[in-house]
Coordinates of C-alpha atoms in Angstrom, one line a residue:
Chain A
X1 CA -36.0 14.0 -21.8
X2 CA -32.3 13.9 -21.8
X3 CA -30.3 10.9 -23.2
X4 CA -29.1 8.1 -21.2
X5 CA -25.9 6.7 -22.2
X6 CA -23.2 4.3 -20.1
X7 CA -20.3 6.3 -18.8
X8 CA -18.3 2.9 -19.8
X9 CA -20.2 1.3 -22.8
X10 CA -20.7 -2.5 -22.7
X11 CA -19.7 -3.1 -18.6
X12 CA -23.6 -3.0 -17.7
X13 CA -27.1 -3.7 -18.6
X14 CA -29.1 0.2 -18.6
X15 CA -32.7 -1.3 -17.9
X16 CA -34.4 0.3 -15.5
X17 CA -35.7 -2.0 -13.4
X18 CA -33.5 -4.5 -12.7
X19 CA -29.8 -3.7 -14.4
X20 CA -26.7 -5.7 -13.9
X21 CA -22.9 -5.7 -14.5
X22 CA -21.8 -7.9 -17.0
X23 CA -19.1 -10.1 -16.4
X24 CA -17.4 -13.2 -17.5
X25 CA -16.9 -16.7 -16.4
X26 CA -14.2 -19.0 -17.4
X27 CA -15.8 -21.8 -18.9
X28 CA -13.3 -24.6 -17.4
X29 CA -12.9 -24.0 -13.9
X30 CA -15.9 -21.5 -13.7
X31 CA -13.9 -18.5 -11.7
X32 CA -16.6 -15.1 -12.8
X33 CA -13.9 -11.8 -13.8
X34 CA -15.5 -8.3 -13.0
X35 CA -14.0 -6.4 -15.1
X36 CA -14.8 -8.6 -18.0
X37 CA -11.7 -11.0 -18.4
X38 CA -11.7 -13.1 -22.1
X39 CA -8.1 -13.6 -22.7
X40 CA -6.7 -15.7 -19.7
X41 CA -7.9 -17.1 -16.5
X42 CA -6.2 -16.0 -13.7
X43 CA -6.4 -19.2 -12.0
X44 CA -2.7 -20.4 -11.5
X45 CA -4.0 -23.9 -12.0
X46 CA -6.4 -23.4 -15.2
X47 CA -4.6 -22.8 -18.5
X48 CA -8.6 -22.0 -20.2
X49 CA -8.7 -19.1 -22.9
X50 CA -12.6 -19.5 -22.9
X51 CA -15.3 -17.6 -21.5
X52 CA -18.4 -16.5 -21.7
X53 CA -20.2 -13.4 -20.6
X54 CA -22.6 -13.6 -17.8
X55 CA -24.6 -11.3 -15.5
X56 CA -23.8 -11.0 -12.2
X57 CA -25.6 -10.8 -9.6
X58 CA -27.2 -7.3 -8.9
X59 CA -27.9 -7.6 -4.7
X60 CA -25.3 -8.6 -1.8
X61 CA -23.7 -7.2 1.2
X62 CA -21.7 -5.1 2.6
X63 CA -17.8 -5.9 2.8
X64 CA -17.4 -2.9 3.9
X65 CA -18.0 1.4 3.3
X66 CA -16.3 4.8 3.3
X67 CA -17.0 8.0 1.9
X68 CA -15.3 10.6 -0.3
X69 CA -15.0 13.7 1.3
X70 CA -13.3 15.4 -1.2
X71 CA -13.6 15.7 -4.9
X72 CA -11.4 13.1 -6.5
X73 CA -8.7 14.2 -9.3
X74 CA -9.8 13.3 -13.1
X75 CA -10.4 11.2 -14.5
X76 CA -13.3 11.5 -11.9
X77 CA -15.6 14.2 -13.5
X78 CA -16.9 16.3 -10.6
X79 CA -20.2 18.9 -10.7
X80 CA -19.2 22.4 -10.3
X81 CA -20.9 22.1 -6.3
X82 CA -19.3 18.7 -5.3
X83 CA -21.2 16.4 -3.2
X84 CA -19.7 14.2 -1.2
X85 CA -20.9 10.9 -1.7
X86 CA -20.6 7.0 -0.3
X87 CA -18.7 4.0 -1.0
X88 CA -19.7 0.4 -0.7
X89 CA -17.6 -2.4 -1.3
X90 CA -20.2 -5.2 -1.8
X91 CA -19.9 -8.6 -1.3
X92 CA -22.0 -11.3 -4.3
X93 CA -22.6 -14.9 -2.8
X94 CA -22.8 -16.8 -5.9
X95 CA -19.7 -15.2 -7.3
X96 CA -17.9 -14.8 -4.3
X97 CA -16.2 -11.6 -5.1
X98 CA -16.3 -7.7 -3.8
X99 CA -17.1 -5.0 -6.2
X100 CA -16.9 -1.4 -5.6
X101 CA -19.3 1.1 -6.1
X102 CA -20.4 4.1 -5.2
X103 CA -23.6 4.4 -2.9
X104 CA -26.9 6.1 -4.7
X105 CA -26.9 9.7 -2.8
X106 CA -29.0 10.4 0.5
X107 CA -27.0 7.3 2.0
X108 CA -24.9 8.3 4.5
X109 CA -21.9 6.3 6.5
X110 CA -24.2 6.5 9.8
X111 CA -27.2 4.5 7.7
X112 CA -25.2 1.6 6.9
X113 CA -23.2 -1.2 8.3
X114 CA -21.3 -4.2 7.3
X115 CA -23.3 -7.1 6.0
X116 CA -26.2 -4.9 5.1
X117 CA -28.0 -6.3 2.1
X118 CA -27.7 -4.0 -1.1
X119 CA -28.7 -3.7 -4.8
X120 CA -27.5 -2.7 -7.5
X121 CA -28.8 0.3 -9.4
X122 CA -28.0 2.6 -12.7
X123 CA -27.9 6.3 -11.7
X124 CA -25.9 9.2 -13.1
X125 CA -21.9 9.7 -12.9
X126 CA -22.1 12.4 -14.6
X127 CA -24.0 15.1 -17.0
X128 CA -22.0 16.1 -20.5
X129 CA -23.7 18.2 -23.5
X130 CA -24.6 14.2 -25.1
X131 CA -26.5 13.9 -21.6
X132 CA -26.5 11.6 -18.6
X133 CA -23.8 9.4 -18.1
X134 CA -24.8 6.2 -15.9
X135 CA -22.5 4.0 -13.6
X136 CA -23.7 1.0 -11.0
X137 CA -24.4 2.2 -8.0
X138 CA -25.7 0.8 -5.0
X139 CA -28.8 0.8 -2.8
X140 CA -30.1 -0.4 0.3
X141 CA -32.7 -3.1 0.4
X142 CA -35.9 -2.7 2.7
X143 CA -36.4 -0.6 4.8
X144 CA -33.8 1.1 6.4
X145 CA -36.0 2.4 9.4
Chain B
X1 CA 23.7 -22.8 3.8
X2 CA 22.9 -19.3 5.6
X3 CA 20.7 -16.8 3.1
X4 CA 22.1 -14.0 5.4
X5 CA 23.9 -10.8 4.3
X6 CA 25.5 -7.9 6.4
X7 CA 24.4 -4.5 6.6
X8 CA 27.6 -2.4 6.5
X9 CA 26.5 1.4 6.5
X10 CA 22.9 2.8 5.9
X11 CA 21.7 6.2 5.3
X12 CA 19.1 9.1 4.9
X13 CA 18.2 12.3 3.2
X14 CA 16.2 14.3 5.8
X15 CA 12.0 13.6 4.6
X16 CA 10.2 16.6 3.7
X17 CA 8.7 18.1 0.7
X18 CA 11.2 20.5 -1.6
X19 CA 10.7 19.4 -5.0
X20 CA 14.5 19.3 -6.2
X21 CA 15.8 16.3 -8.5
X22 CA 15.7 13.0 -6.7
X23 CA 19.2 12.0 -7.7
X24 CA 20.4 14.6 -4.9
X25 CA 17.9 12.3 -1.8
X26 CA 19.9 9.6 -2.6
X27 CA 23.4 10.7 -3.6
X28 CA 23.3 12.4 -0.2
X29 CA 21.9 9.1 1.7
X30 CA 24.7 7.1 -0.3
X31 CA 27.5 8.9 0.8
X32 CA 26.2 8.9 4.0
X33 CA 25.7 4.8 3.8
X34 CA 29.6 4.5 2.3
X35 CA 30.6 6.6 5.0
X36 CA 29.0 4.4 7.8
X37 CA 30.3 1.8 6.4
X38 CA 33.6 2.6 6.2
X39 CA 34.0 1.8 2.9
X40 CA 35.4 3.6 -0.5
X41 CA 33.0 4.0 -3.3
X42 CA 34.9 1.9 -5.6
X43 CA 34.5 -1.1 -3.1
X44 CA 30.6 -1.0 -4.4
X45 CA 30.4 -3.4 -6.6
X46 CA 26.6 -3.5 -7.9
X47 CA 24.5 -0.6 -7.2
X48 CA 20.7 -1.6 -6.9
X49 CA 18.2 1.1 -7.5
X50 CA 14.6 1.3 -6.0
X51 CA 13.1 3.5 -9.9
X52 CA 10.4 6.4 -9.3
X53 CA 8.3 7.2 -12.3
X54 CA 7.3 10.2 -11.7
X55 CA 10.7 11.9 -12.3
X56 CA 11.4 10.8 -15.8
X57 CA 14.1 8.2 -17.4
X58 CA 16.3 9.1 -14.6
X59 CA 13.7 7.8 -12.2
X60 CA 13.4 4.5 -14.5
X61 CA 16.9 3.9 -14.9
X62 CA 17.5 4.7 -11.1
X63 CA 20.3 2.4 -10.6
X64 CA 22.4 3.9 -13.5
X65 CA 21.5 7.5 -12.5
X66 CA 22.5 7.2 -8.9
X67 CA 25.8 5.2 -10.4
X68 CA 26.7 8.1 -12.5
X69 CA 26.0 10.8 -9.6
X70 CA 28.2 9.0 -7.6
X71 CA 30.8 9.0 -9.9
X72 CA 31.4 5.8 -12.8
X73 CA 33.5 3.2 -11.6
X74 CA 33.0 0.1 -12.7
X75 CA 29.8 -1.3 -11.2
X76 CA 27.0 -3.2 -12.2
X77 CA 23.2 -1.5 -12.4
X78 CA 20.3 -2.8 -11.9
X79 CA 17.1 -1.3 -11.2
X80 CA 13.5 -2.6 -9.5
X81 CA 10.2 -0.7 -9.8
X82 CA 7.5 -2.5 -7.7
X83 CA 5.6 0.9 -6.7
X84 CA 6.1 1.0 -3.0
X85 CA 7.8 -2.4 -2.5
X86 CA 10.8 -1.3 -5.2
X87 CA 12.8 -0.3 -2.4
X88 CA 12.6 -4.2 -1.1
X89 CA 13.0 -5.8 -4.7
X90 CA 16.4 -3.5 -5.4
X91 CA 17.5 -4.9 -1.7
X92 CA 16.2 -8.6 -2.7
X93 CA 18.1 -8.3 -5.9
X94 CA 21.7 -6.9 -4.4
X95 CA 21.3 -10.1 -2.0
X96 CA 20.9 -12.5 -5.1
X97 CA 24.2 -11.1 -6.6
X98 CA 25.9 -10.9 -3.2
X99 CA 24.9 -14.7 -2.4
X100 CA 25.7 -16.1 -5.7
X101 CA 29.1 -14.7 -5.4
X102 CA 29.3 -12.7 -7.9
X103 CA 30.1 -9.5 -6.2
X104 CA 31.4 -8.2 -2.3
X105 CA 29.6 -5.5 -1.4
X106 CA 26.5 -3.6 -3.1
X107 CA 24.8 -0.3 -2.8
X108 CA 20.6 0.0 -2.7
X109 CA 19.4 3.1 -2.8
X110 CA 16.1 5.0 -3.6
X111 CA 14.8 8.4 -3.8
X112 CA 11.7 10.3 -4.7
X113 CA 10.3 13.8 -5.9
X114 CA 6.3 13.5 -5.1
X115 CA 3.8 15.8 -6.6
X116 CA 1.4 17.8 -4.1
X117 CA -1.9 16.4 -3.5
X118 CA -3.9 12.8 -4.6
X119 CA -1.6 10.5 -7.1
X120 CA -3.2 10.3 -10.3
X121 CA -3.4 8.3 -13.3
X122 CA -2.1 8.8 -16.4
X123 CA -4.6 10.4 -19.0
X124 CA -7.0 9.2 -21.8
X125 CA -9.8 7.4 -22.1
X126 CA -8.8 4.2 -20.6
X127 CA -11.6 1.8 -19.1
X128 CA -9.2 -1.4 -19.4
X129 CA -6.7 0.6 -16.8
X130 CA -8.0 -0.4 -13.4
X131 CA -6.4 2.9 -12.1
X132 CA -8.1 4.7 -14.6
X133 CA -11.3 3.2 -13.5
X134 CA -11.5 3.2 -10.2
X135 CA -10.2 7.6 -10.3
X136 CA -13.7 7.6 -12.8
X137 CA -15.7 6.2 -10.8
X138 CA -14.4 7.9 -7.5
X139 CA -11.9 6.1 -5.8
X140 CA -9.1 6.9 -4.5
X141 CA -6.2 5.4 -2.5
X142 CA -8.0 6.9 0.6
X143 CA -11.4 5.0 -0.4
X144 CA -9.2 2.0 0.2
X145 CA -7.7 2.7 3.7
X146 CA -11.3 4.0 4.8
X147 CA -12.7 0.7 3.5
X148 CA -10.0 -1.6 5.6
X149 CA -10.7 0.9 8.9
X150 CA -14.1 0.7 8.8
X151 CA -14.2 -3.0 8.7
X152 CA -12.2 -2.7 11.9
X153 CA -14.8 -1.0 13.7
X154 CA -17.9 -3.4 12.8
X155 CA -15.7 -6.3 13.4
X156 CA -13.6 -5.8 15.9
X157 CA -15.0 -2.3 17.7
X158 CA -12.1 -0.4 17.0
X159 CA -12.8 2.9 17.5
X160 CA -11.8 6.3 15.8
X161 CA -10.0 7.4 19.2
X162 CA -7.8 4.0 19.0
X163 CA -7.1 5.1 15.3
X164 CA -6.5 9.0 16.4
X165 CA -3.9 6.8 19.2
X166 CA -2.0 5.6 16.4
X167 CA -1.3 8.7 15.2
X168 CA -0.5 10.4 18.4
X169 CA 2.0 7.2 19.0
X170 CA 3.8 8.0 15.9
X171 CA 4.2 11.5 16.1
X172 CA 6.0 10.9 19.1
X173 CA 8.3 8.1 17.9
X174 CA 9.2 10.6 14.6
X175 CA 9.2 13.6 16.8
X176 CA 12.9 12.4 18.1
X177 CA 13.7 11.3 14.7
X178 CA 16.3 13.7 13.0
X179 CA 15.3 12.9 8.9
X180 CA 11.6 12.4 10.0
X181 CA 9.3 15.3 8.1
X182 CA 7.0 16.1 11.0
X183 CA 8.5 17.1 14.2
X184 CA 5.0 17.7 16.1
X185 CA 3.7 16.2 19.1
X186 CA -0.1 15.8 17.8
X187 CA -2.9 15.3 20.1
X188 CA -6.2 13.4 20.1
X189 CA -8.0 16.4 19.5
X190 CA -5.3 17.4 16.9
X191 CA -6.9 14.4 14.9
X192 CA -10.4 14.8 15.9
X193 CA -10.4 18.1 14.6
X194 CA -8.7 17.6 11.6
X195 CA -11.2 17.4 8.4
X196 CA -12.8 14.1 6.9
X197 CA -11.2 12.5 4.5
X198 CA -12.8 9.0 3.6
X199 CA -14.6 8.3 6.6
X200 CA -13.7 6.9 9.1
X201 CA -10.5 8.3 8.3
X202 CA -9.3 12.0 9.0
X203 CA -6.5 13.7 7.4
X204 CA -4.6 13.5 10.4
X205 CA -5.4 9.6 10.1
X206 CA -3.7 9.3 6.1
X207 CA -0.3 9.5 5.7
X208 CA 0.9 12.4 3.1
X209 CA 3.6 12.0 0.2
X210 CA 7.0 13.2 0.8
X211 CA 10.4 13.6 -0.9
X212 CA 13.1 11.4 0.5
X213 CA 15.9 9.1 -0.2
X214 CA 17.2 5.8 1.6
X215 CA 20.8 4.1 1.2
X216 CA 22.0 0.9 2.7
X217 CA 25.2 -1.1 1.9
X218 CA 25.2 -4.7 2.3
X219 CA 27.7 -7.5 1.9
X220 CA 28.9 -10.9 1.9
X221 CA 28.9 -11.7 6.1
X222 CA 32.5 -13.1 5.1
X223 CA 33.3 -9.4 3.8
X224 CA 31.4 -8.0 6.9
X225 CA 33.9 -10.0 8.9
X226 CA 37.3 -9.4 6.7
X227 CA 36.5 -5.4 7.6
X228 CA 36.4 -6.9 11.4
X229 CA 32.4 -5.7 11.4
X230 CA 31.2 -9.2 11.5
X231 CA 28.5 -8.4 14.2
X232 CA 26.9 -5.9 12.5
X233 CA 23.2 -6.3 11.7
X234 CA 21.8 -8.7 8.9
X235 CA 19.4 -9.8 6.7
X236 CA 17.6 -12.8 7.6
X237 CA 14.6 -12.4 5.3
X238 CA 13.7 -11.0 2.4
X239 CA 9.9 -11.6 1.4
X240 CA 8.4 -10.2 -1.8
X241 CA 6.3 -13.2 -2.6
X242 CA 2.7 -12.7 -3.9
X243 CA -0.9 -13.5 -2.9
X244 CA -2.4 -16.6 -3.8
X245 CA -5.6 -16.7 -5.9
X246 CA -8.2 -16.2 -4.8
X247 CA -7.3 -12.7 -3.4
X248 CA -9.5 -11.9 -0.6
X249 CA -9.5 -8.5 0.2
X250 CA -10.1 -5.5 -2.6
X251 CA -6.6 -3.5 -3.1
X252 CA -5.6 -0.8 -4.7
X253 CA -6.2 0.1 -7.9
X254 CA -8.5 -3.1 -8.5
X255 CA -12.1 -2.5 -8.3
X256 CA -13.1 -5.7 -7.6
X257 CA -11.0 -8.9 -6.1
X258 CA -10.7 -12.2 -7.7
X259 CA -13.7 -14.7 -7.8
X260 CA -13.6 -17.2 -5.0
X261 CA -15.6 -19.9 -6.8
X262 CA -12.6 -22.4 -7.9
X263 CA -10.9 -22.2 -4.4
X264 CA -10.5 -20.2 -1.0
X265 CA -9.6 -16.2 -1.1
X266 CA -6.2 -15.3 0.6
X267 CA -4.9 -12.1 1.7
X268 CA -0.9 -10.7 0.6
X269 CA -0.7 -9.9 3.9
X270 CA -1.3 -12.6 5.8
X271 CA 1.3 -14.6 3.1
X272 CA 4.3 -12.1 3.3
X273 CA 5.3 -12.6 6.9
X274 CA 4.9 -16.5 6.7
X275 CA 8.1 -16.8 4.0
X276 CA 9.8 -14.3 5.8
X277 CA 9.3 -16.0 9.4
X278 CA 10.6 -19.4 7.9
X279 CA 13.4 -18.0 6.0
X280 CA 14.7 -16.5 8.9
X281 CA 14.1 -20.1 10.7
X282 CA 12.6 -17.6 13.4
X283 CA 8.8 -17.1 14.4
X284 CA 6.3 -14.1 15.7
X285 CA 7.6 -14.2 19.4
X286 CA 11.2 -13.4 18.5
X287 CA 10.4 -9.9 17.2
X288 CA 11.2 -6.7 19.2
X289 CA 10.0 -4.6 17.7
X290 CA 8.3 -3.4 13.8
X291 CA 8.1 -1.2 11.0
X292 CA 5.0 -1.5 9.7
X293 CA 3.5 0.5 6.5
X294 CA 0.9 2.6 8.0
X295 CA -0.3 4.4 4.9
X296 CA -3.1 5.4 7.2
X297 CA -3.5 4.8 11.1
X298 CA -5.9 1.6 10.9
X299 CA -3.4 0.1 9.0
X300 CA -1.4 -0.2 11.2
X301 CA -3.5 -2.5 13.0
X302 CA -4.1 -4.6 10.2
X303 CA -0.2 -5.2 9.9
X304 CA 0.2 -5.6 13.4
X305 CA -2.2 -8.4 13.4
X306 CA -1.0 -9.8 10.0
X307 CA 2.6 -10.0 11.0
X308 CA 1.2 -12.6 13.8
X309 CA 2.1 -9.9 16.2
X310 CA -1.5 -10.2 17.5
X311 CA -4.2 -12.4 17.1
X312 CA -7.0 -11.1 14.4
X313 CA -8.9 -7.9 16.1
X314 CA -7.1 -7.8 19.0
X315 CA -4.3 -5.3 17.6
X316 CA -5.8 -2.5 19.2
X317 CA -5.7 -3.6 22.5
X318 CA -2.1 -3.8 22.8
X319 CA -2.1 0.1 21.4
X320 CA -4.0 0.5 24.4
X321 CA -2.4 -0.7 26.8
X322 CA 1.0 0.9 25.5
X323 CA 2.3 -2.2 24.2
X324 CA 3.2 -0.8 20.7
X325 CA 5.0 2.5 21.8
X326 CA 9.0 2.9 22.6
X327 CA 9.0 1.4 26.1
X328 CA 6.5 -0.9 26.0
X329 CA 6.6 -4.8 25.1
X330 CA 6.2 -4.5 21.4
X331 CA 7.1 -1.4 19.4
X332 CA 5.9 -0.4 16.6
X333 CA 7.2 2.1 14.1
X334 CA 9.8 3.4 16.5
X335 CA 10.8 5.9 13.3
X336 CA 7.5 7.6 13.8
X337 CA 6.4 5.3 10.5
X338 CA 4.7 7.4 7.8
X339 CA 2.7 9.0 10.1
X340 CA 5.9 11.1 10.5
X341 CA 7.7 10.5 7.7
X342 CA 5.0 10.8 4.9
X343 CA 5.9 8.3 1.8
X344 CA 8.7 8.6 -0.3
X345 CA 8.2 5.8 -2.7
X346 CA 11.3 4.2 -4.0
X347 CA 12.9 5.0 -0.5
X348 CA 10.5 4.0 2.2
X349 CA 10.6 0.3 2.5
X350 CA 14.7 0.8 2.5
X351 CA 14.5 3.8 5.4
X352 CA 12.4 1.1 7.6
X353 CA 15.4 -1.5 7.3
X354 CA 17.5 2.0 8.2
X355 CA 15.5 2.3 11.3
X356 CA 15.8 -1.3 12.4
X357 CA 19.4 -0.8 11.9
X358 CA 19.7 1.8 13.7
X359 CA 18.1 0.2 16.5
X360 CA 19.6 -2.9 16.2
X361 CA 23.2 -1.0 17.4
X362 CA 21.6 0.5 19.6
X363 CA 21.9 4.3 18.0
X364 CA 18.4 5.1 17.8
X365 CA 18.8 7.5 20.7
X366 CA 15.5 9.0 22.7
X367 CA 13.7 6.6 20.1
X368 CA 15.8 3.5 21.2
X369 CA 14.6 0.3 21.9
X370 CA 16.2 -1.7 24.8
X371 CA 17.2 -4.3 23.7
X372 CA 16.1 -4.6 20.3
X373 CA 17.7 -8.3 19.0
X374 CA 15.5 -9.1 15.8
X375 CA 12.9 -6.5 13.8
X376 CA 10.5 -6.6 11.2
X377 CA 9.3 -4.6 8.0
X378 CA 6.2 -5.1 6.3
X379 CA 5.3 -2.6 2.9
X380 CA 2.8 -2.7 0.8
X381 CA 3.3 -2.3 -3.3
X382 CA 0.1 -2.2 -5.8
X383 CA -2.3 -4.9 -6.6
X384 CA -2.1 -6.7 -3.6
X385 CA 1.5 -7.3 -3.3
X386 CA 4.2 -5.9 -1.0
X387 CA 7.2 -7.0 0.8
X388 CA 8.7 -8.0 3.9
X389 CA 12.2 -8.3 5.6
X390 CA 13.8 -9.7 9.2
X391 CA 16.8 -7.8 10.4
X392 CA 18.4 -9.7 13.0
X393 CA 22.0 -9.0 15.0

């Protein structure tokens, strides 16, 4: 069995079942910062320096999608046969916030549309001699038929 | 007390893609900016450089390099780098040391050398670098525009044809444009055929990078009128103000936008047109015509409609109905935007207030538009911020 690793160590939760990204929330005038943010809020009207790391939610819906057609320059790190895959910007109600991702493959642009529930789900960016390198992607919920 | 300035003399290196040092673009488009102007070169009295980094400390200390090119003699330097919008923040800053009195007249110029393909991050290991992060994980600047033009269609039915008409409308704006970089009369099928790129988007629909260089000179309006050119063109406006938290809408090279949860999200682009409008004490209905930053076709339509040009989703309409092509009631990009001219950086947002300039004298020749009284700019920099400015005769 090959070894599972984070491609970015500490952004996300690995479990299988039910992963998340891990963000932060400022404690004063509760604002949640994907990538983590624990130095300043960006709030112009809240001078807090506290925060504390929270999960975020791991389902939404879609803001809106694309594709990549093309293999994108590095830091990407592309298979020797690339693939071209789907992009989701997704949409969290609690947090109200959009986070990017990239689709799980099989989904293509013609399967989706905006406001489409999705979840979120660990799957490989990429394969080094260590072994797999996961990311957040994102999945449709239900049944698409 | 009026925030207006003149525009004595502007200028342009031809667009295209040669790889030579910058510093040539935009010595060439200064001379040719003095030289409209009718000015000497030691009547410049602060020169105002747009910076490029991608050509080394010259491109950083763009205001001194293009000083020296020209020839030392005296002036003070500045230089702004605001990605795309630096062209904007050299011009802003050349107005707040013409307006505080402290000098006449000023040069801004900007100029670029582009590398071929995607624009890339520096390297390393460098998660804490949204631009590193997003390239990682995928994303490039054309994940962005495919993101905004696909929200078109599901929203407002927009439909890859309407963003295919863009295209063809530009092409034959820059097609009559002498410095423009692509002098071909594209067709609907010329897009359709063209490959995928980040769908919806086609090549066709994604605006390339180019080599370039922009010049204006501007003055005091009491200079303008001591050199008896006190109608020429002026700036009215000047916006480079920001977003306001929360930012609504994910921009390039974030990943994410802000949290809405402490109060309401707000777009950049929606806020840059309402300072400008009110600085120029002028409103939506007294533009003839804009020069909008279509990095890719959609965009367009998103600026169109963000300018207060057209209500929200109904942009596309007045494409099809001609509305936003030389000769109809509202054009757009008359230069042949970047659609023709690809982007040159430091230069672009300076070579759109060259084209209103143009058409504000009424020298814009087979791209002319009659009567063209007041125009608009809007650019877009990184992180959600951009600029904006009214040219009005």
């Amino acid at each position: 069995m090959t070894a599972k690793t984070a491609a970015i160590e500490g952004w996300y939760t690995l479990e299988e079942k039910a992963p998340h990204l891990i963000g932060t929330q400022c404690t004063s005038c509760k604002t949640y910062y994907f990538p983590k943010q624990s130095n300043y809020c960006r709030n112009p009207d809240c001078q807090s320096e506290n925060f504390k790391e929270v999960p975020l939610s791991r389902t939404g819906k879609i803001w809106s999608y694309t594709n990549a057609s093309y293999k994108p320059p590095e830091p990407f790190v592309a298979p020797e046969n690339f693939v071209p895959f789907t992009i989701a910007a997704v949409e969290l109600e609690q947090e109200k916030m959009i986070i990017l991702g990239q689709m799980i493959g099989g989904v293509d642009t013609a399967d989706i549309k905006v406001g489409d529930p999705v979840e979120l789900v660990m799957d490989p960016l990429y394969e080094d001699e260590d072994g797999e390198k996961l990311i957040w992607k994102w999945k449709p919920v239900g049944d698409p038929s | 007390m009026s925030s207006d300035i003149a525009i004595l003399g502007v200028g342009l290196h031809q667009w295209g893609k040669w790889g030579e040092n910058f510093t040539k673009y935009g010595v060439k488009a200064a001379r040719d900016a003095i030289k409209d102007a009718g000015i000497h070169w030691r009547d410049v009295g602060f020169v105002s450089g747009a910076g490029t980094v991608r050509c080394g400390y010259p491109g950083y200390v763009a205001g001194a390099t293009f000083a020296q090119a020209l020839g030392w003699q005296g002036a003070e330097v500045n230089t702004s780098y605001a990605a795309c919008a630096s062209g904007s923040q050299a011009l802003a800053a050349a107005r707040a040391k013409i307006l505080s009195g402290d000098v006449d007249v000023a040069l801004v110029v900007g100029a670029d050398t582009t590398p071929k393909g995607f624009l890339a991050p520096a390297k390393g290991y460098r998660p804490e670098d949204p631009d590193w992060l997003r390239f990682h994980i995928g994303i490039t600047n054309p994940t962005y525009f495919g993101l905004y033009a696909r929200r078109r269609m599901d929203l407002y039915g927009d439909t890859q044809d309407d963003f295919a008409a863009v295209k063809v409308k530009n092409a034959k704006h820059g097609y009559h444009n002498e410095y423009s970089r692509y002098k071909k009369l594209f067709t609907p099928e010329d897009v359709a055929g063209s490959p995928m790129v980040a769908d919806p988007l086609r090549l066709m629909d994604i605006c390339a990078t180019s080599d370039g260089g922009a010049a204006i000179i501007v003055s005091s309006v009491d200079y303008a009128k001591k050199i008896s050119k006190g109608d020429a063109p002026r700036i009215a406006a000047i916006s480079t103000v920001t977003p306001t938290f929360a930012g609504a809408v994910v921009e390039m090279p974030d990943i994410a936008t802000d949290s809405a949860v402490a109060m309401d999200a707000q777009s950049f682009r929606a806020a840059l047109p309402i300072k400008a409008y009110e600085e120029a004490g002028i409103g939506p209905g007294d533009i003839s015509l804009a020069e909008v930053y279509d990095l890719s076709t959609a965009l367009e339509l998103d600026w169109i409609e963000d300018l207060q040009l057209a209500k929200r989703g109904e942009a596309a309409a007045l494409l099809r109905a001609g509305d936003t092509s030389v000769g109809g009631k509202l054009p757009i990009n008359a230069s042949g935007g970047l659609a023709s001219f690809g982007e040159a950086v430091p230069a672009q947002a300076l070579m759109q207030v060259c084209e209103l300039t143009w058409q504000l004298r009424g020298q814009a020749g087979e791209r002319q538009v009659e009567g063209a009284k007041v125009g608009i700019t809007a650019n877009q920099g990184l992180f959600g911020h951009g600029s904006s400015v009214i040219v009005k005769r």
